[in-house]
Short mmCIF file of C-alpha atoms in Angstrom, two decimals:
data_model
loop_
_atom_site.label_atom_id
_atom_site.label_comp_id
_atom_site.label_asym_id
_atom_site.label_seq_id
_atom_site.Cartn_x
_atom_site.Cartn_y
_atom_site.Cartn_z
CA UNK A 1 -202.04 -99.87 -5.49
CA UNK A 2 -201.96 -96.69 -2.96
CA UNK A 3 -202.76 -93.29 -3.25
CA UNK A 4 -199.87 -90.85 -2.27
CA UNK A 5 -201.46 -87.77 -3.44
CA UNK A 6 -202.87 -84.58 -1.13
CA UNK A 7 -203.92 -81.02 -1.88
CA UNK A 8 -203.19 -78.14 -0.43
CA UNK A 9 -206.19 -75.87 -1.28
CA UNK A 10 -205.65 -76.62 -4.98
CA UNK A 11 -202.61 -76.92 -5.02
CA UNK A 12 -201.85 -81.41 -5.91
CA UNK A 13 -198.94 -83.16 -4.83
CA UNK A 14 -198.05 -86.58 -5.97
CA UNK A 15 -197.04 -87.33 -2.11
CA UNK A 16 -196.77 -85.49 0.97
CA UNK A 17 -192.56 -85.53 0.54
CA UNK A 18 -191.52 -81.94 -0.38
CA UNK A 19 -187.99 -80.91 -0.37
CA UNK A 20 -186.91 -77.71 1.89
CA UNK A 21 -186.02 -74.29 0.91
CA UNK A 22 -181.98 -73.17 0.95
CA UNK A 23 -181.61 -77.07 1.08
CA UNK A 24 -182.50 -78.21 -2.88
CA UNK A 25 -181.31 -75.21 -5.24
CA UNK A 26 -183.92 -73.60 -7.84
CA UNK A 27 -184.65 -76.86 -9.90
CA UNK A 28 -183.30 -80.06 -11.13
CA UNK A 29 -180.01 -79.59 -9.14
CA UNK A 30 -180.19 -82.57 -7.45
CA UNK A 31 -180.97 -84.47 -10.60
CA UNK A 32 -177.44 -86.63 -9.96
CA UNK A 33 -178.74 -87.98 -7.11
CA UNK A 34 -182.33 -88.03 -7.39
CA UNK A 35 -185.73 -88.16 -9.80
CA UNK A 36 -186.41 -85.06 -8.91
CA UNK A 37 -189.74 -84.75 -10.46
CA UNK A 38 -190.78 -87.82 -7.91
CA UNK A 39 -190.89 -85.69 -5.35
CA UNK A 40 -194.13 -84.02 -3.50
CA UNK A 41 -192.66 -80.96 -4.53
CA UNK A 42 -189.54 -79.07 -4.32
CA UNK A 43 -189.08 -75.19 -2.65
CA UNK A 44 -186.83 -73.08 -4.40
CA UNK A 45 -184.13 -71.44 -2.17
CA UNK A 46 -185.42 -67.83 -1.14
CA UNK A 47 -185.80 -65.49 -3.42
CA UNK A 48 -185.90 -61.62 -3.48
CA UNK A 49 -186.71 -59.06 -5.94
CA UNK A 50 -182.84 -58.21 -6.29
CA UNK A 51 -179.92 -60.43 -6.38
CA UNK A 52 -178.04 -61.30 -2.63
CA UNK A 53 -174.79 -61.80 -2.24
CA UNK A 54 -175.25 -62.99 1.06
CA UNK A 55 -173.25 -62.66 4.15
CA UNK A 56 -169.55 -62.39 4.13
CA UNK A 57 -166.96 -64.83 6.77
CA UNK A 58 -168.51 -68.56 7.52
CA UNK A 59 -171.72 -69.66 6.32
CA UNK A 60 -171.49 -73.07 8.12
CA UNK A 61 -171.19 -74.77 11.43
CA UNK A 62 -171.87 -78.28 12.20
CA UNK A 63 -172.64 -79.21 14.76
CA UNK A 64 -173.82 -82.50 17.52
CA UNK A 65 -176.68 -83.70 15.15
CA UNK A 66 -176.75 -80.34 13.07
CA UNK A 67 -175.72 -77.75 11.51
CA UNK A 68 -175.80 -73.43 11.72
CA UNK A 69 -176.20 -71.74 8.58
CA UNK A 70 -175.94 -68.24 8.54
CA UNK A 71 -176.10 -68.00 4.29
CA UNK A 72 -177.91 -64.58 4.40
CA UNK A 73 -180.58 -65.20 1.68
CA UNK A 74 -178.03 -65.63 -1.59
CA UNK A 75 -180.06 -65.84 -4.46
CA UNK A 76 -180.81 -64.75 -7.75
CA UNK A 77 -182.91 -62.26 -7.50
CA UNK A 78 -186.37 -63.05 -9.28
CA UNK A 79 -186.16 -61.72 -13.08
CA UNK A 80 -183.12 -63.99 -13.10
CA UNK A 81 -185.05 -66.95 -11.65
CA UNK A 82 -188.10 -66.51 -14.08
CA UNK A 83 -185.53 -65.55 -17.09
CA UNK A 84 -183.26 -69.41 -15.77
CA UNK A 85 -184.20 -71.22 -13.04
CA UNK A 86 -188.59 -71.65 -14.20
CA UNK A 87 -188.18 -72.78 -17.51
CA UNK A 88 -185.91 -75.67 -16.29
CA UNK A 89 -188.53 -76.22 -13.33
CA UNK A 90 -191.50 -76.32 -16.21
CA UNK A 91 -189.38 -78.47 -18.71
CA UNK A 92 -188.29 -81.36 -16.26
CA UNK A 93 -192.02 -81.02 -15.12
CA UNK A 94 -191.22 -80.42 -11.53
CA UNK A 95 -194.00 -79.39 -9.04
CA UNK A 96 -192.70 -76.83 -7.18
CA UNK A 97 -193.53 -73.95 -4.52
CA UNK A 98 -191.76 -70.49 -4.92
CA UNK A 99 -190.07 -69.46 -1.84
CA UNK A 100 -189.80 -65.75 -1.38
CA UNK A 101 -188.33 -63.25 1.18
CA UNK A 102 -188.06 -59.42 1.56
CA UNK A 103 -186.98 -56.44 3.36
CA UNK A 104 -190.57 -54.40 3.30
CA UNK A 105 -194.63 -54.62 2.56
CA UNK A 106 -193.71 -53.83 -0.38
CA UNK A 107 -191.11 -55.97 -1.54
CA UNK A 108 -193.27 -59.15 -0.34
CA UNK A 109 -196.43 -57.21 -2.34
CA UNK A 110 -194.56 -57.30 -5.77
CA UNK A 111 -192.61 -60.60 -5.68
CA UNK A 112 -196.23 -62.04 -5.20
CA UNK A 113 -198.14 -59.89 -7.76
CA UNK A 114 -194.84 -61.66 -9.51
CA UNK A 115 -196.40 -64.88 -8.65
CA UNK A 116 -199.76 -64.58 -9.56
CA UNK A 117 -198.69 -62.60 -13.50
CA UNK A 118 -196.52 -65.77 -13.63
CA UNK A 119 -198.82 -68.55 -12.78
CA UNK A 120 -197.08 -69.84 -10.26
CA UNK A 121 -198.98 -72.70 -7.76
CA UNK A 122 -197.63 -72.08 -4.58
CA UNK A 123 -195.94 -69.56 -2.56
CA UNK A 124 -194.43 -70.22 0.56
CA UNK A 125 -193.11 -66.70 2.41
CA UNK A 126 -190.11 -66.62 4.50
CA UNK A 127 -190.77 -64.13 7.37
CA UNK A 128 -188.67 -66.45 9.59
CA UNK A 129 -184.97 -65.97 8.07
CA UNK A 130 -183.18 -65.50 10.89
CA UNK A 131 -179.91 -64.77 9.15
CA UNK A 132 -180.50 -61.12 7.08
CA UNK A 133 -180.10 -57.79 8.81
CA UNK A 134 -183.42 -56.41 8.44
CA UNK A 135 -187.15 -57.56 7.48
CA UNK A 136 -187.53 -61.16 7.10
CA UNK A 137 -188.28 -62.64 10.80
CA UNK A 138 -189.23 -59.24 12.00
CA UNK A 139 -192.51 -59.84 10.49
CA UNK A 140 -192.33 -63.41 11.64
CA UNK A 141 -191.78 -62.88 15.11
CA UNK A 142 -194.70 -59.75 15.64
CA UNK A 143 -198.08 -61.12 14.95
CA UNK A 144 -199.47 -58.03 14.38
CA UNK A 145 -196.56 -57.11 11.61
CA UNK A 146 -196.99 -60.59 10.38
CA UNK A 147 -201.15 -60.71 10.08
CA UNK A 148 -201.23 -57.75 8.03
CA UNK A 149 -198.54 -58.66 5.92
CA UNK A 150 -199.77 -62.15 4.93
CA UNK A 151 -203.25 -60.10 4.45
CA UNK A 152 -201.30 -57.80 1.90
CA UNK A 153 -200.20 -60.50 0.20
CA UNK A 154 -203.30 -62.90 -0.04
CA UNK A 155 -205.09 -59.40 -1.28
CA UNK A 156 -202.22 -59.92 -4.16
CA UNK A 157 -202.05 -63.89 -5.05
CA UNK A 158 -205.20 -66.23 -5.33
CA UNK A 159 -203.16 -69.29 -5.89
CA UNK A 160 -201.81 -71.56 -2.69
CA UNK A 161 -200.90 -69.75 -0.34
CA UNK A 162 -197.78 -71.16 2.68
CA UNK A 163 -196.40 -69.09 5.51
CA UNK A 164 -193.14 -70.52 6.93
CA UNK A 165 -192.94 -70.08 10.46
CA UNK A 166 -190.15 -69.05 12.70
CA UNK A 167 -189.61 -71.00 16.01
CA UNK A 168 -188.27 -68.11 17.77
CA UNK A 169 -191.11 -66.63 19.26
CA UNK A 170 -192.68 -66.46 22.65
CA UNK A 171 -196.02 -67.81 21.14
CA UNK A 172 -196.48 -70.41 18.40
CA UNK A 173 -200.15 -70.44 18.71
CA UNK A 174 -200.66 -66.78 18.40
CA UNK A 175 -198.33 -66.55 15.44
CA UNK A 176 -200.38 -69.52 13.85
CA UNK A 177 -203.56 -68.24 14.61
CA UNK A 178 -202.81 -64.65 13.23
CA UNK A 179 -201.59 -66.44 10.18
CA UNK A 180 -204.69 -68.47 9.59
CA UNK A 181 -207.20 -65.47 10.26
CA UNK A 182 -204.67 -63.30 7.46
CA UNK A 183 -205.85 -65.95 5.28
CA UNK A 184 -203.30 -67.91 4.43
CA UNK A 185 -203.42 -71.41 2.96
CA UNK A 186 -201.49 -73.31 5.19
CA UNK A 187 -198.23 -72.81 7.27
CA UNK A 188 -194.59 -74.66 7.08
CA UNK A 189 -192.93 -75.06 10.70
CA UNK A 190 -190.06 -74.98 11.87
CA UNK A 191 -187.48 -72.73 10.12
CA UNK A 192 -184.19 -72.61 11.74
CA UNK A 193 -183.54 -72.18 15.41
CA UNK A 194 -180.97 -69.41 16.45
CA UNK A 195 -178.03 -70.90 17.43
CA UNK A 196 -174.57 -70.19 17.76
CA UNK A 197 -171.04 -72.41 17.72
CA UNK A 198 -167.99 -71.83 18.82
CA UNK A 199 -164.28 -73.46 18.11
CA UNK A 200 -161.63 -72.13 20.01
CA UNK A 201 -158.21 -73.41 18.91
CA UNK A 202 -155.22 -73.21 22.05
CA UNK A 203 -152.41 -71.90 20.16
CA UNK A 204 -149.12 -70.62 21.73
CA UNK A 205 -150.60 -70.58 24.72
CA UNK A 206 -153.72 -68.64 23.96
CA UNK A 207 -157.30 -68.84 22.84
CA UNK A 208 -158.12 -68.23 18.82
CA UNK A 209 -161.76 -67.77 18.77
CA UNK A 210 -164.47 -68.32 15.97
CA UNK A 211 -168.07 -68.17 16.35
CA UNK A 212 -170.80 -68.75 13.40
CA UNK A 213 -174.03 -67.35 14.83
CA UNK A 214 -177.17 -67.96 12.81
CA UNK A 215 -180.05 -70.75 12.52
CA UNK A 216 -179.70 -74.31 13.82
CA UNK A 217 -181.03 -77.58 11.37
CA UNK A 218 -180.83 -81.08 11.04
CA UNK A 219 -181.78 -83.63 13.88
CA UNK A 220 -181.28 -81.63 16.95
CA UNK A 221 -184.30 -80.02 16.35
CA UNK A 222 -186.69 -82.36 15.95
CA UNK A 223 -188.02 -82.47 19.06
CA UNK A 224 -188.40 -78.89 18.81
CA UNK A 225 -190.36 -79.04 15.88
CA UNK A 226 -192.43 -82.35 17.16
CA UNK A 227 -193.73 -79.74 20.56
CA UNK A 228 -194.54 -76.32 17.70
CA UNK A 229 -196.36 -78.41 15.32
CA UNK A 230 -198.39 -79.76 17.95
CA UNK A 231 -199.09 -76.83 20.05
CA UNK A 232 -200.44 -75.12 16.65
CA UNK A 233 -202.07 -77.97 15.10
CA UNK A 234 -204.48 -77.93 18.11
CA UNK A 235 -205.41 -73.83 17.14
CA UNK A 236 -205.70 -73.93 13.13
CA UNK A 237 -207.45 -76.06 10.93
CA UNK A 238 -205.40 -74.62 8.07
CA UNK A 239 -202.50 -77.92 6.77
CA UNK A 240 -199.61 -77.72 8.44
CA UNK A 241 -196.10 -78.88 7.02
CA UNK A 242 -193.61 -80.40 9.03
CA UNK A 243 -190.02 -79.03 8.66
CA UNK A 244 -187.20 -79.94 11.20
CA UNK A 245 -184.59 -82.57 11.20
CA UNK A 246 -186.73 -85.28 9.09
CA UNK A 247 -184.10 -88.33 8.05
CA UNK A 248 -186.61 -91.42 8.55
CA UNK A 249 -190.49 -93.04 7.57
CA UNK A 250 -189.79 -93.10 11.19
CA UNK A 251 -189.75 -89.24 11.72
CA UNK A 252 -192.76 -88.72 8.86
CA UNK A 253 -195.15 -90.59 10.71
CA UNK A 254 -194.46 -88.89 13.85
CA UNK A 255 -194.90 -85.32 12.36
CA UNK A 256 -198.57 -86.67 10.98
CA UNK A 257 -199.40 -88.03 14.65
CA UNK A 258 -198.30 -84.24 15.61
CA UNK A 259 -201.04 -82.79 12.61
CA UNK A 260 -198.88 -82.00 9.80
CA UNK A 261 -200.01 -82.76 6.59
CA UNK A 262 -196.87 -82.94 4.23
CA UNK A 263 -193.42 -82.94 5.37
CA UNK A 264 -190.08 -80.73 4.09
CA UNK A 265 -187.19 -82.43 3.81
CA UNK A 266 -184.03 -80.21 4.57
CA UNK A 267 -180.62 -80.60 5.88
CA UNK A 268 -180.98 -84.48 5.36
CA UNK A 269 -180.63 -83.70 1.39
CA UNK A 270 -176.78 -82.57 2.94
CA UNK A 271 -175.87 -86.37 4.39
CA UNK A 272 -177.92 -88.21 2.13
CA UNK A 273 -178.76 -86.41 -0.95
CA UNK A 274 -180.94 -88.98 -2.36
CA UNK A 275 -183.22 -88.95 0.78
CA UNK A 276 -186.07 -87.51 -0.41
CA UNK A 277 -186.56 -89.94 -3.09
CA UNK A 278 -186.15 -92.90 -0.84
CA UNK A 279 -188.53 -91.41 1.71
CA UNK A 280 -191.32 -91.70 -0.77
CA UNK A 281 -190.35 -95.17 -1.14
CA UNK A 282 -190.26 -96.38 1.72
CA UNK A 283 -193.54 -94.76 2.52
CA UNK A 284 -195.37 -96.25 0.07
CA UNK A 285 -193.81 -99.34 0.88
CA UNK A 286 -194.95 -98.73 4.59
CA UNK A 287 -198.85 -98.58 3.11
CA UNK A 288 -198.67 -101.17 1.16
CA UNK A 289 -197.54 -103.96 3.14
CA UNK A 290 -199.95 -102.34 5.59
CA UNK A 291 -203.22 -101.95 4.06
CA UNK A 292 -203.39 -97.96 3.59
CA UNK A 293 -204.61 -96.96 0.48
CA UNK A 294 -204.43 -93.70 0.51
CA UNK A 295 -202.32 -90.85 2.60
CA UNK A 296 -205.40 -89.64 4.55
CA UNK A 297 -206.15 -92.64 5.92
CA UNK A 298 -202.41 -93.31 7.52
CA UNK A 299 -203.00 -90.09 8.84
CA UNK A 300 -206.00 -90.26 10.16
CA UNK A 301 -205.45 -93.29 12.06
CA UNK A 302 -201.71 -91.71 12.88
CA UNK A 303 -204.02 -88.80 14.81
CA UNK A 304 -205.71 -91.02 16.78
CA UNK A 305 -202.88 -93.15 18.34
CA UNK B 1 -175.11 -91.60 -14.28
CA UNK B 2 -175.89 -91.14 -10.26
CA UNK B 3 -173.60 -89.68 -7.87
CA UNK B 4 -173.90 -91.47 -4.73
CA UNK B 5 -172.15 -94.83 -4.85
CA UNK B 6 -171.42 -97.76 -2.70
CA UNK B 7 -167.12 -98.78 -2.42
CA UNK B 8 -165.48 -100.93 -0.58
CA UNK B 9 -162.33 -99.95 1.34
CA UNK B 10 -159.51 -102.21 -0.14
CA UNK B 11 -156.36 -100.32 1.79
CA UNK B 12 -155.80 -98.08 5.04
CA UNK B 13 -152.74 -96.97 6.34
CA UNK B 14 -151.21 -94.24 8.57
CA UNK B 15 -148.52 -93.30 6.38
CA UNK B 16 -147.04 -90.56 8.81
CA UNK B 17 -148.76 -88.97 12.03
CA UNK B 18 -151.88 -88.56 11.61
CA UNK B 19 -151.61 -88.68 7.94
CA UNK B 20 -153.52 -91.42 6.66
CA UNK B 21 -153.55 -93.05 2.64
CA UNK B 22 -156.89 -94.92 2.16
CA UNK B 23 -158.21 -96.89 -1.15
CA UNK B 24 -161.43 -98.00 -1.87
CA UNK B 25 -163.23 -99.02 -4.90
CA UNK B 26 -167.05 -98.90 -6.19
CA UNK B 27 -168.00 -100.75 -9.55
CA UNK B 28 -170.24 -97.84 -9.90
CA UNK B 29 -167.46 -94.88 -10.31
CA UNK B 30 -165.46 -95.22 -13.88
CA UNK B 31 -164.50 -92.15 -14.03
CA UNK B 32 -162.83 -89.15 -12.05
CA UNK B 33 -160.36 -86.40 -12.98
CA UNK B 34 -157.72 -84.94 -11.41
CA UNK B 35 -159.29 -81.71 -9.54
CA UNK B 36 -162.33 -83.51 -8.92
CA UNK B 37 -163.07 -84.79 -5.51
CA UNK B 38 -165.01 -87.58 -3.29
CA UNK B 39 -167.09 -86.11 -0.11
CA UNK B 40 -167.69 -89.27 2.20
CA UNK B 41 -170.64 -90.31 4.52
CA UNK B 42 -169.40 -90.02 8.03
CA UNK B 43 -171.68 -92.58 10.31
CA UNK B 44 -173.31 -90.16 12.79
CA UNK B 45 -172.32 -87.04 11.77
CA UNK B 46 -174.24 -84.01 9.35
CA UNK B 47 -171.78 -83.49 6.86
CA UNK B 48 -170.44 -85.17 4.49
CA UNK B 49 -166.53 -84.95 4.21
CA UNK B 50 -164.68 -83.78 0.87
CA UNK B 51 -161.63 -85.26 -0.08
CA UNK B 52 -159.86 -84.37 -2.94
CA UNK B 53 -158.28 -87.82 -5.38
CA UNK B 54 -154.63 -88.63 -5.41
CA UNK B 55 -155.07 -91.27 -7.88
CA UNK B 56 -157.90 -93.40 -9.37
CA UNK B 57 -157.55 -96.60 -11.39
CA UNK B 58 -159.78 -99.39 -12.16
CA UNK B 59 -162.77 -97.85 -9.90
CA UNK B 60 -160.96 -97.50 -7.17
CA UNK B 61 -160.17 -94.10 -5.48
CA UNK B 62 -156.78 -92.91 -3.08
CA UNK B 63 -157.33 -90.49 -0.85
CA UNK B 64 -155.18 -88.73 1.95
CA UNK B 65 -156.42 -87.02 4.54
CA UNK B 66 -154.94 -85.67 7.68
CA UNK B 67 -156.43 -86.85 11.36
CA UNK B 68 -158.20 -83.19 12.38
CA UNK B 69 -162.06 -83.67 13.62
CA UNK B 70 -164.79 -85.69 13.87
CA UNK B 71 -164.64 -86.37 10.22
CA UNK B 72 -161.25 -88.26 9.94
CA UNK B 73 -160.99 -89.27 13.19
CA UNK B 74 -164.15 -91.53 11.68
CA UNK B 75 -162.78 -92.69 8.16
CA UNK B 76 -159.31 -93.24 10.13
CA UNK B 77 -160.96 -96.41 12.22
CA UNK B 78 -162.06 -97.95 8.92
CA UNK B 79 -160.89 -101.33 8.02
CA UNK B 80 -160.72 -102.83 5.04
CA UNK B 81 -163.62 -104.31 3.85
CA UNK B 82 -165.40 -102.04 5.20
CA UNK B 83 -168.23 -100.24 3.06
CA UNK B 84 -168.53 -96.53 2.95
CA UNK B 85 -171.21 -94.78 1.12
CA UNK B 86 -169.62 -91.37 -0.62
CA UNK B 87 -170.70 -88.86 -3.58
CA UNK B 88 -168.94 -88.62 -6.88
CA UNK B 89 -167.73 -87.45 -9.10
CA UNK B 90 -168.05 -83.95 -7.36
CA UNK B 91 -166.13 -80.56 -8.41
CA UNK B 92 -164.37 -79.11 -11.54
CA UNK B 93 -161.10 -80.06 -12.67
CA UNK B 94 -157.43 -79.30 -12.77
CA UNK B 95 -156.99 -78.52 -16.84
CA UNK B 96 -154.72 -81.15 -18.19
CA UNK B 97 -152.24 -79.23 -20.82
CA UNK B 98 -149.01 -79.87 -22.49
CA UNK B 99 -147.08 -77.10 -20.86
CA UNK B 100 -143.85 -76.83 -18.42
CA UNK B 101 -145.82 -76.65 -15.02
CA UNK B 102 -144.67 -76.30 -11.36
CA UNK B 103 -146.98 -77.90 -8.97
CA UNK B 104 -146.73 -76.34 -5.35
CA UNK B 105 -147.80 -78.63 -2.23
CA UNK B 106 -147.85 -77.39 0.59
CA UNK B 107 -149.09 -80.51 3.77
CA UNK B 108 -151.86 -82.39 3.21
CA UNK B 109 -152.49 -80.34 -0.27
CA UNK B 110 -150.31 -82.21 -2.40
CA UNK B 111 -152.45 -85.04 -2.81
CA UNK B 112 -154.51 -83.59 -5.77
CA UNK B 113 -150.93 -82.66 -7.29
CA UNK B 114 -150.19 -86.58 -7.42
CA UNK B 115 -152.72 -87.41 -9.34
CA UNK B 116 -152.23 -84.29 -11.62
CA UNK B 117 -148.75 -84.91 -11.71
CA UNK B 118 -150.13 -88.61 -13.44
CA UNK B 119 -152.03 -87.31 -15.68
CA UNK B 120 -149.56 -84.60 -16.91
CA UNK B 121 -147.23 -86.85 -17.42
CA UNK B 122 -149.32 -89.19 -19.30
CA UNK B 123 -149.13 -86.05 -22.28
CA UNK B 124 -146.04 -85.88 -21.44
CA UNK B 125 -145.68 -82.27 -20.11
CA UNK B 126 -142.66 -81.34 -18.45
CA UNK B 127 -143.41 -80.90 -14.58
CA UNK B 128 -141.18 -79.49 -11.35
CA UNK B 129 -143.03 -80.62 -8.03
CA UNK B 130 -142.21 -78.87 -4.99
CA UNK B 131 -143.80 -79.36 -1.10
CA UNK B 132 -143.66 -77.71 1.72
CA UNK B 133 -144.13 -79.43 5.76
CA UNK B 134 -143.87 -78.65 8.90
CA UNK B 135 -141.64 -80.66 10.05
CA UNK B 136 -139.74 -84.24 8.66
CA UNK B 137 -142.83 -85.79 10.55
CA UNK B 138 -145.49 -83.71 9.12
CA UNK B 139 -143.56 -85.28 5.27
CA UNK B 140 -145.52 -87.05 3.12
CA UNK B 141 -143.20 -89.24 1.19
CA UNK B 142 -143.19 -88.92 -3.09
CA UNK B 143 -140.26 -88.51 -5.46
CA UNK B 144 -140.40 -84.21 -5.31
CA UNK B 145 -138.21 -82.57 -7.02
CA UNK B 146 -137.89 -80.08 -4.36
CA UNK B 147 -138.60 -80.24 -0.44
CA UNK B 148 -138.68 -77.66 2.20
CA UNK B 149 -140.19 -77.97 5.71
CA UNK B 150 -139.92 -75.03 8.39
CA UNK B 151 -137.87 -76.52 11.11
CA UNK B 152 -135.77 -77.77 8.18
CA UNK B 153 -136.10 -81.54 9.38
CA UNK B 154 -136.60 -82.60 5.67
CA UNK B 155 -135.02 -81.15 2.30
CA UNK B 156 -134.32 -77.05 2.82
CA UNK B 157 -135.16 -74.74 5.84
CA UNK B 158 -138.34 -72.80 5.55
CA UNK B 159 -141.84 -72.07 4.21
CA UNK B 160 -141.77 -73.01 0.32
CA UNK B 161 -142.90 -69.55 -0.17
CA UNK B 162 -139.16 -68.63 0.76
CA UNK B 163 -137.74 -70.50 -2.78
CA UNK B 164 -140.55 -69.85 -4.87
CA UNK B 165 -138.74 -66.83 -6.50
CA UNK B 166 -135.66 -69.28 -6.80
CA UNK B 167 -137.87 -72.14 -8.04
CA UNK B 168 -139.54 -70.04 -11.20
CA UNK B 169 -136.00 -68.35 -11.77
CA UNK B 170 -134.62 -71.85 -12.51
CA UNK B 171 -137.35 -73.80 -13.56
CA UNK B 172 -138.82 -70.92 -15.70
CA UNK B 173 -142.97 -72.39 -15.52
CA UNK B 174 -144.96 -71.57 -18.25
CA UNK B 175 -147.83 -72.64 -15.47
CA UNK B 176 -148.24 -73.00 -11.92
CA UNK B 177 -150.76 -75.27 -10.24
CA UNK B 178 -151.16 -75.05 -6.05
CA UNK B 179 -152.94 -76.75 -3.46
CA UNK B 180 -151.95 -75.29 -0.08
CA UNK B 181 -153.13 -73.57 3.22
CA UNK B 182 -155.11 -70.50 2.44
CA UNK B 183 -152.09 -68.23 2.75
CA UNK B 184 -149.43 -70.15 1.02
CA UNK B 185 -152.34 -69.86 -1.90
CA UNK B 186 -152.62 -66.78 -1.90
CA UNK B 187 -148.86 -65.90 -2.00
CA UNK B 188 -148.39 -68.21 -4.48
CA UNK B 189 -151.37 -66.35 -6.72
CA UNK B 190 -150.09 -63.56 -6.24
CA UNK B 191 -146.60 -64.38 -7.38
CA UNK B 192 -147.30 -66.01 -10.65
CA UNK B 193 -149.44 -63.00 -11.64
CA UNK B 194 -146.52 -61.06 -10.92
CA UNK B 195 -144.49 -63.35 -13.58
CA UNK B 196 -147.52 -62.91 -15.74
CA UNK B 197 -147.38 -66.94 -15.43
CA UNK B 198 -151.13 -68.77 -15.06
CA UNK B 199 -152.19 -70.39 -12.28
CA UNK B 200 -154.64 -72.70 -10.90
CA UNK B 201 -155.12 -72.96 -7.11
CA UNK B 202 -157.41 -75.81 -5.30
CA UNK B 203 -159.22 -74.49 -2.47
CA UNK B 204 -160.66 -75.49 0.47
CA UNK B 205 -163.30 -74.78 2.86
CA UNK B 206 -166.50 -75.97 4.73
CA UNK B 207 -168.96 -77.35 2.53
CA UNK B 208 -172.64 -79.12 2.87
CA UNK B 209 -174.51 -79.85 -0.41
CA UNK B 210 -170.91 -80.29 -2.56
CA UNK B 211 -173.03 -78.89 -5.19
CA UNK B 212 -173.36 -75.61 -5.56
CA UNK B 213 -177.36 -75.09 -3.63
CA UNK B 214 -176.84 -74.60 -0.24
CA UNK B 215 -173.70 -71.21 -0.76
CA UNK B 216 -172.17 -72.36 2.28
CA UNK B 217 -168.48 -72.40 0.96
CA UNK B 218 -168.90 -68.97 -1.30
CA UNK B 219 -165.81 -67.16 -2.11
CA UNK B 220 -165.03 -64.04 -3.76
CA UNK B 221 -163.74 -63.74 -7.39
CA UNK B 222 -163.40 -60.55 -9.86
CA UNK B 223 -164.77 -62.25 -12.82
CA UNK B 224 -165.23 -59.86 -16.23
CA UNK B 225 -165.08 -57.18 -14.07
CA UNK B 226 -167.36 -57.67 -11.51
CA UNK B 227 -166.98 -59.17 -8.01
CA UNK B 228 -169.52 -62.36 -8.07
CA UNK B 229 -169.28 -65.56 -5.43
CA UNK B 230 -168.45 -68.71 -6.28
CA UNK B 231 -169.15 -71.93 -4.88
CA UNK B 232 -165.70 -73.81 -3.87
CA UNK B 233 -167.95 -77.39 -4.10
CA UNK B 234 -169.63 -76.91 -7.15
CA UNK B 235 -167.54 -73.76 -9.03
CA UNK B 236 -164.16 -75.03 -7.99
CA UNK B 237 -162.32 -76.20 -6.27
CA UNK B 238 -159.98 -75.13 -8.58
CA UNK B 239 -159.88 -71.39 -9.36
CA UNK B 240 -157.48 -69.26 -11.93
CA UNK B 241 -155.72 -67.57 -9.14
CA UNK B 242 -155.68 -64.16 -11.28
CA UNK B 243 -159.78 -64.23 -10.70
CA UNK B 244 -159.55 -65.53 -6.52
CA UNK B 245 -160.67 -62.37 -4.80
CA UNK B 246 -157.63 -62.88 -1.93
#
């Protein structure tokens, strides 16, 4: 038997395979593809205080090795989440992390308080969504603003506090260090990379141009994520959850080798909706066949490589 | 029932210039209804490609598609015996009602209406199938009741929209169902509304997840007096034409 479990602060995960915010819904929506309660955790779609309709116009653009999205945080809002989505998570015994996003510091405080009141075991602060006009990413790219935000959320939330980092910054190390000093229990990285898709159609002697600007995700960003995590793992001690183009067991092991303790699967859920469960099985099989009894042991070996 | 399937290509042919018909079977997909779609994994691409079902019998699905980009290019190169991975059934369905139904298809949009026509015939509903294409070389062969082409090379000359009033007047439908490019759908839905005829439209949009979670393919609909988002992939692709905010 191998033990895939791990703990981030007091938050227990059966295994290090987590599904990323925005790609997996609120609860058991993927149950026709995966045994959702086998996952380490599901990170919910980003939740705001009030419901949001998101952006107008085209929201998706497929690119080489990935896709660009500009959804704009469409979500049902925290109250509907608590009334309609949370009961399903509990009933299906799905381990989850609540992803929260705000426009102001007060929004984040209120959301953290609500999470605490409802004894939600882990939250992920979305301070890096590139697709909303105000708030969010403004915190994620400014180390002082981020330090203050994380500190005040920390005061209002006792359970596992994860901060999701943006790659669209000048110094990954400074941002990660600020988040650690402000009291976060873990970081997840990276959020999407700012990108743009252009489509040109040549019609009747003229060009018709369509553009989609938003966040790039998928295989294409894996090297960006590896580099980011490699750099921050040298300056912080809190656990790092890797995100960025992870599709295969080899990807998972590569991220462990640069310091990640768990991984999130995002865009790959669209390509292979059963991938998350498959990765758990692949990881377990690899450990069995190669005599690793715990994840910690495997990660130690990979870090020494 | 799990929705990820492995299928085998049974038949593939170019039925007209850049228009393909493909049949694939899978032991795990036993039922799919008219209006629902399949989403096919294309090697090397991030997003699966959604296709309405043109026919389904004995675990074999037929889809028609026009070669337009990298996804349809990949599928058009598949050979009999090749394996494909796909998700199905996805989306909602047309309502199967015993009503005098006018089917309006334009371009590759005729495909899901083939399957609907078959299902309506099974329950004895009277149908009138009108199809519009750009030209003869773009046309899909079928026993249509009315055909128009923009250049007049097949059937009547002009857009199918030009003949809609006349067809409604003569056939007197109790219901209209359409699948076509957005401008045609909009025209059909608004004409139906003018005549107070219930209308279902099958919409198309670039999709990522196929199950309503990523919110990438939303359209605006007006329901209970409120404007709200609906996903084409999960809440659709079939919508009440009167509820879509055009």
